[in-house]
Coordinates of C-alpha atoms in Angstrom, one line a residue:
M727 CA -21.1 17.6 -9.5
I728 CA -23.1 14.5 -9.5
V729 CA -19.5 12.6 -10.2
R730 CA -17.3 14.4 -7.1
R731 CA -20.4 13.6 -5.1
L732 CA -19.4 9.7 -6.4
L733 CA -15.9 10.0 -5.9
Q734 CA -16.2 11.1 -2.1
R735 CA -14.9 8.4 0.0
D736 CA -16.0 9.7 3.5
S737 CA -19.5 7.9 3.2
G738 CA -19.3 4.3 4.3
R739 CA -22.0 3.7 1.2
S740 CA -21.0 6.2 -1.3
V741 CA -18.8 4.9 -4.6
S742 CA -15.1 4.5 -4.1
R743 CA -13.0 6.9 -6.6
R744 CA -11.0 3.8 -7.5
A745 CA -14.1 1.0 -8.2
L746 CA -16.2 3.7 -10.1
L747 CA -13.2 4.3 -12.7
G748 CA -12.5 0.5 -13.1
G749 CA -16.5 0.2 -13.5
L750 CA -16.2 2.8 -16.5
V751 CA -13.8 1.2 -18.0
S752 CA -15.3 -2.2 -17.9
A753 CA -19.0 -1.7 -17.7
G754 CA -19.7 -2.4 -21.4
S755 CA -17.2 -5.5 -21.6
A756 CA -19.1 -7.2 -18.4
L757 CA -22.9 -6.3 -19.5
A758 CA -21.6 -7.8 -22.9
L759 CA -20.4 -11.3 -21.5
G760 CA -23.1 -11.3 -18.7
G761 CA -24.2 -14.8 -20.4
C762 CA -21.0 -16.2 -19.0
A763 CA -20.7 -13.9 -16.0
G764 CA -21.9 -15.8 -12.8
L765 CA -20.7 -19.7 -13.9
G766 CA -18.6 -19.8 -10.6
A767 CA -20.3 -17.1 -8.4
T768 CA -20.7 -19.4 -5.5
G769 CA -17.2 -20.6 -5.0
A770 CA -13.6 -19.3 -5.5
R771 CA -12.4 -18.7 -8.6
F772 CA -9.5 -20.6 -9.3
D773 CA -7.3 -17.3 -10.0
A774 CA -8.5 -15.7 -6.8
S775 CA -6.3 -14.1 -4.0
S776 CA -6.3 -15.0 -0.7
L777 CA -8.0 -12.5 0.4
S778 CA -10.9 -12.7 -1.8
V779 CA -11.4 -16.2 0.3
D780 CA -10.4 -15.2 3.8
P781 CA -11.4 -11.3 4.0
T782 CA -8.8 -10.8 6.9
L783 CA -5.7 -8.4 6.9
L784 CA -3.4 -8.1 9.7
V785 CA -3.0 -4.6 10.9
T786 CA 0.0 -2.8 12.6
T787 CA -0.2 0.8 13.4
T788 CA 1.7 3.7 14.8
R789 CA -1.5 5.3 15.3
K790 CA -3.4 6.1 18.8
P791 CA -6.5 3.9 19.6
V792 CA -10.2 5.9 19.1
N793 CA -12.5 4.2 21.4
G794 CA -10.1 1.2 22.2
G795 CA -9.8 0.8 18.2
R796 CA -13.3 -0.9 18.3
T797 CA -15.4 0.8 16.5
K798 CA -15.4 3.8 13.5
P799 CA -12.5 5.4 12.9
W800 CA -11.0 2.5 15.0
F801 CA -7.4 4.4 14.9
G802 CA -6.9 8.3 14.6
P803 CA -4.1 10.6 13.3
D804 CA -2.4 10.8 16.5
R805 CA 0.8 9.2 17.7
A806 CA 0.3 6.3 20.1
T807 CA 2.6 5.0 23.0
S808 CA 3.0 1.7 21.4
M809 CA 2.5 0.2 18.4
T810 CA -1.1 -2.2 18.3
V811 CA -1.4 -4.9 16.2
A812 CA -5.1 -6.2 14.6
R813 CA -6.9 -8.5 12.5
A814 CA -9.5 -6.3 10.2
K815 CA -12.3 -8.0 9.1
L816 CA -13.1 -7.7 5.9
V817 CA -16.3 -7.5 3.2
A818 CA -15.3 -8.4 0.0
P819 CA -17.6 -7.0 -3.0
D820 CA -20.5 -9.3 -4.3
E821 CA -19.3 -11.2 -7.4
S822 CA -22.3 -12.3 -8.2
R823 CA -24.3 -12.0 -11.8
L824 CA -26.0 -9.1 -11.3
S825 CA -24.1 -7.4 -8.6
L826 CA -22.7 -3.6 -8.7
A827 CA -18.9 -5.9 -8.7
S828 CA -20.0 -7.8 -12.1
V829 CA -19.7 -4.3 -13.4
G830 CA -16.8 -3.0 -11.7
L831 CA -18.7 -1.0 -9.6
G832 CA -18.4 -2.8 -6.4
D833 CA -15.7 -1.8 -3.3
W834 CA -14.4 -3.5 -0.5
R835 CA -15.5 -3.0 3.4
L836 CA -14.0 -2.9 6.7
D837 CA -16.5 -4.6 8.8
R838 CA -14.8 -4.4 12.0
I839 CA -11.4 -4.4 14.0
E840 CA -10.1 -7.5 16.1
P841 CA -7.3 -6.0 18.7
V842 CA -4.9 -9.3 19.0
S843 CA -2.7 -9.4 21.8
A844 CA 0.7 -9.9 20.2
E845 CA 3.8 -8.0 20.8
A846 CA 6.0 -7.1 17.6
G847 CA 7.4 -10.5 17.6
D848 CA 4.4 -12.7 17.7
L849 CA 3.8 -11.4 14.5
A850 CA 5.2 -14.5 12.5
A851 CA 2.9 -16.9 14.4
Q852 CA 0.2 -14.3 13.3
A853 CA 0.9 -14.2 9.7
G854 CA 1.7 -18.1 9.2
A855 CA 4.0 -19.9 7.2
G856 CA 3.7 -18.8 3.7
D857 CA 4.6 -14.9 2.2
V858 CA 3.2 -12.0 3.8
L859 CA 2.7 -8.5 1.3
I860 CA 3.0 -5.5 3.6
Y861 CA 1.5 -2.0 2.3
V862 CA 2.8 1.1 3.8
H863 CA 0.4 4.3 2.5
G864 CA 1.2 7.2 1.6
F865 CA 0.4 11.0 2.4
K866 CA -2.9 12.2 3.3
Q867 CA -4.9 9.0 4.2
T868 CA -6.8 7.7 6.9
F869 CA -6.9 4.2 9.1
E870 CA -9.8 2.6 7.1
T871 CA -8.8 4.0 3.5
A872 CA -4.9 2.7 4.0
V873 CA -6.9 -1.0 5.1
L874 CA -9.0 -0.6 1.8
D875 CA -6.4 0.1 0.0
A876 CA -4.2 -2.6 1.0
A877 CA -7.0 -4.7 -0.1
H878 CA -7.6 -3.8 -3.1
L879 CA -4.0 -4.1 -4.0
S880 CA -3.8 -7.7 -2.7
D881 CA -6.9 -8.7 -4.4
G882 CA -6.0 -7.0 -8.1
I883 CA -2.7 -8.5 -7.9
K884 CA -4.0 -12.1 -6.5
F885 CA -1.7 -12.1 -3.9
R886 CA -1.4 -15.8 -2.6
G887 CA -0.5 -15.9 1.0
R888 CA -1.1 -13.3 4.1
T889 CA -2.1 -9.6 3.8
M890 CA -0.7 -6.9 6.2
V891 CA -0.9 -3.0 6.4
F892 CA 1.6 -1.1 8.0
S893 CA -0.7 2.6 9.2
W894 CA 1.4 5.4 10.5
P895 CA 0.0 8.0 11.6
S896 CA -1.5 10.7 9.2
K897 CA -3.7 13.7 9.6
A898 CA -5.7 12.7 6.2
G899 CA -5.2 16.5 5.3
L900 CA -4.1 18.8 2.3
F901 CA -2.3 20.9 4.3
D902 CA -0.7 18.2 7.0
Y903 CA 2.3 17.5 4.8
A904 CA 4.9 18.6 7.1
Y905 CA 2.9 16.5 10.2
D906 CA 2.7 13.8 8.1
R907 CA 6.2 13.5 7.0
D908 CA 7.6 13.7 10.6
S909 CA 4.8 10.9 11.5
A910 CA 6.1 8.6 8.8
M911 CA 10.1 9.2 10.2
W912 CA 8.5 8.9 13.8
S913 CA 7.3 5.3 12.8
R914 CA 10.5 3.9 11.0
D915 CA 11.6 2.3 14.1
A916 CA 7.9 0.5 14.7
F917 CA 8.2 -0.6 11.2
E918 CA 11.8 -2.2 11.2
R919 CA 10.7 -4.2 14.4
V920 CA 7.7 -5.4 12.3
L921 CA 10.4 -6.6 9.4
S922 CA 12.5 -8.2 12.4
A923 CA 9.9 -10.1 13.6
L924 CA 9.1 -11.3 10.1
V925 CA 12.5 -12.1 8.5
S926 CA 13.8 -13.5 11.5
A927 CA 11.2 -16.3 11.7
P928 CA 12.9 -19.5 11.1
T929 CA 9.2 -20.7 9.3
G930 CA 8.2 -17.6 7.4
G931 CA 8.1 -17.2 3.8
R932 CA 9.6 -14.0 2.1
V933 CA 8.5 -10.9 3.0
H934 CA 6.9 -8.0 -0.1
I935 CA 6.8 -4.7 0.7
V936 CA 4.5 -2.2 -1.2
A937 CA 4.9 1.1 -0.3
H938 CA 3.3 4.1 -1.7
S939 CA 4.4 7.9 -2.0
M940 CA 5.5 9.1 1.7
G941 CA 5.3 5.5 2.8
T942 CA 8.5 5.1 0.3
M943 CA 11.0 6.8 2.9
L944 CA 9.3 5.4 5.7
T945 CA 9.7 1.7 4.2
L946 CA 13.8 2.6 3.0
E947 CA 15.0 4.0 6.8
S948 CA 13.4 0.9 7.9
L949 CA 15.5 -1.1 5.2
R950 CA 18.5 0.5 6.2
Q951 CA 18.1 -0.2 9.8
L952 CA 17.1 -3.9 9.3
Y953 CA 20.4 -4.2 6.7
A954 CA 22.4 -2.9 9.7
R955 CA 21.3 -5.4 12.0
Y956 CA 21.0 -8.6 9.9
G957 CA 23.5 -7.6 7.1
D958 CA 23.5 -10.4 3.7
T959 CA 21.6 -12.7 6.0
V960 CA 18.2 -10.8 5.7
T961 CA 18.4 -10.6 1.9
S962 CA 16.6 -14.0 1.0
K963 CA 14.3 -13.4 3.0
I964 CA 12.8 -10.0 1.9
G965 CA 11.3 -10.3 -1.3
A966 CA 9.8 -7.8 -3.7
V967 CA 10.7 -4.1 -2.7
V968 CA 8.2 -2.1 -4.7
F969 CA 8.2 1.8 -4.3
A970 CA 4.8 3.3 -6.2
S971 CA 5.3 7.0 -6.9
P972 CA 7.7 7.0 -4.1
D973 CA 7.9 10.5 -2.7
I974 CA 11.5 10.8 -1.7
D975 CA 14.4 13.2 -3.1
M976 CA 17.1 11.9 -5.5
D977 CA 20.1 12.5 -3.2
V978 CA 18.3 11.0 -0.4
F979 CA 17.1 8.1 -2.3
S980 CA 20.8 7.9 -3.7
S981 CA 22.2 7.9 -0.2
S982 CA 19.9 5.3 1.4
I983 CA 20.2 2.5 -1.2
Q984 CA 24.1 2.4 -0.9
R985 CA 23.6 1.4 2.7
I986 CA 21.1 -1.6 2.2
G987 CA 23.7 -3.4 0.2
P988 CA 22.1 -6.4 -2.4
L989 CA 18.2 -5.0 -1.1
T990 CA 18.8 -2.8 -3.4
G991 CA 18.2 -5.6 -6.4
K992 CA 15.0 -6.5 -4.8
I993 CA 13.5 -2.7 -5.3
T994 CA 11.3 -1.7 -8.8
V995 CA 10.5 1.9 -8.8
I996 CA 7.2 2.3 -10.6
A997 CA 7.5 6.2 -11.9
S998 CA 5.6 8.6 -13.8
T999 CA 6.7 11.8 -14.9
N1000 CA 2.5 13.2 -15.4
D1001 CA 2.5 12.6 -11.4
R1002 CA 1.3 15.5 -10.6
A1003 CA 0.9 15.3 -7.0
L1004 CA 4.5 14.8 -6.6
A1005 CA 5.1 18.0 -8.8
L1006 CA 3.3 19.8 -6.0
S1007 CA 5.2 17.8 -3.2
G1008 CA 8.9 18.8 -5.1
Q1009 CA 7.9 22.0 -5.1
I1010 CA 7.1 22.3 -0.8
A1011 CA 10.6 20.9 -1.0
G1012 CA 11.9 23.5 -2.4
G1013 CA 12.1 22.1 -6.1
M1014 CA 13.6 19.1 -5.7
T1015 CA 12.9 16.6 -8.0
R1016 CA 10.9 13.3 -6.4
V1017 CA 12.1 10.0 -7.4
G1018 CA 8.5 8.9 -8.6
A1019 CA 8.4 12.2 -10.7
A1020 CA 11.9 11.4 -12.7
E1021 CA 13.1 10.3 -15.8
K1022 CA 13.8 6.7 -15.8
A1023 CA 17.0 6.8 -16.7
A1024 CA 18.2 9.0 -14.2
I1025 CA 16.6 6.5 -11.9
A1026 CA 18.0 3.6 -13.4
Q1027 CA 21.8 4.8 -13.0
L1028 CA 21.5 4.2 -9.3
G1029 CA 21.0 0.8 -9.7
V1030 CA 17.2 -0.4 -9.0
R1031 CA 14.6 -1.4 -11.7
V1032 CA 12.6 1.3 -12.9
V1033 CA 9.2 0.9 -14.3
D1034 CA 8.4 3.8 -16.7
A1035 CA 4.3 4.6 -15.9
S1036 CA 3.7 7.8 -17.3
Q1037 CA 1.7 6.3 -20.5
E1038 CA -0.7 4.4 -18.3
G1039 CA -2.5 6.9 -16.3
W1040 CA -5.3 8.9 -18.2
G1041 CA -6.0 10.8 -14.8
I1042 CA -5.9 14.1 -13.8
I1043 CA -3.1 13.4 -10.9
N1044 CA -1.7 9.8 -11.9
H1045 CA -1.0 9.2 -8.3
D1046 CA -1.8 5.8 -7.6
L1047 CA -1.5 3.8 -10.8
F1048 CA -0.6 0.9 -8.6
L1049 CA -4.2 0.5 -7.6
S1050 CA -6.0 1.6 -10.8
N1051 CA -4.2 0.7 -13.6
A1052 CA -4.1 -3.3 -14.5
E1053 CA -0.6 -2.8 -16.2
V1054 CA 1.0 -1.6 -13.0
Q1055 CA -0.5 -4.1 -11.0
R1056 CA 0.8 -6.5 -13.8
V1057 CA 4.3 -5.0 -12.4
I1058 CA 3.9 -5.4 -9.3
R1059 CA 3.0 -9.3 -9.8
R1060 CA 6.0 -10.1 -11.6
S1061 CA 8.3 -8.5 -9.6
I1062 CA 6.9 -10.8 -6.7
D1063 CA 7.2 -13.8 -9.0
G1064 CA 10.7 -12.6 -9.5
T1065 CA 10.1 -12.1 -13.5
T1066 CA 10.9 -9.2 -15.5
A1067 CA 8.3 -7.1 -16.6

């Protein structure tokens, strides 16, 4: 019961599930090395992510604002009539010697949201000239958890560039799968506009995408539309496309990747045959295997790169290894760097 309470994410003061898991693993080694721990506490680490230096995320969302998007929960589960662009101001974990973060129990916090008067076409100016990492969340996520997961991902892989979260309307309920799936598909045109604005900018860098679970279906549809518009000219602007635990039908996936040309070669699928969440999703979908829970050979024959993470997860669900497992995060980092795992 105590652990269950610690894992709750509804309270801003509770320790997050992923922070707790990381802390239990790292606490012993961090304490043993405590004598070396605070040497760089007053400055940025040499391997620090851009987000740890400037804890600001760029937000694009199709959720309807709550209270004008200026107070918690900022954006709710309803669908908006237009996409919102904003900045999320975060508070990074305190990594000083005696902090919770020093033993892996610190966490990111969302401090405030600052709406930006910008249309999709202005996103390139907001993102800057370097590479951009876009995180697209999956099923059963609030706006706040999506933002914080984007922060965990970006900081975990030490991404050097601007990080953006694309948040679509999710009711964040266990029994709202159908609503979430329809909301994800409803958002594909908006996400295509985001991608189009970034790839068409003459001074922009590459666009990397990490999509989780149900967000992979949305991402793949948007890439399909993007390729239909730009053709092969978009290839050099899209960097790594990582589908983490993709909740999408194998047949639908196979059909879609045949329509995105050389972008297929950009895709890395992180799969796990012991992903219990995708096993349940497959049952809901009439017994159709989801890509993220399929055997590696079955996915690889479709022409995408596959990483089998079945041996990496030690939890019950094994659906968010891209956030909780260091080796899986290294796979994502290498995909962005253009190297092989």
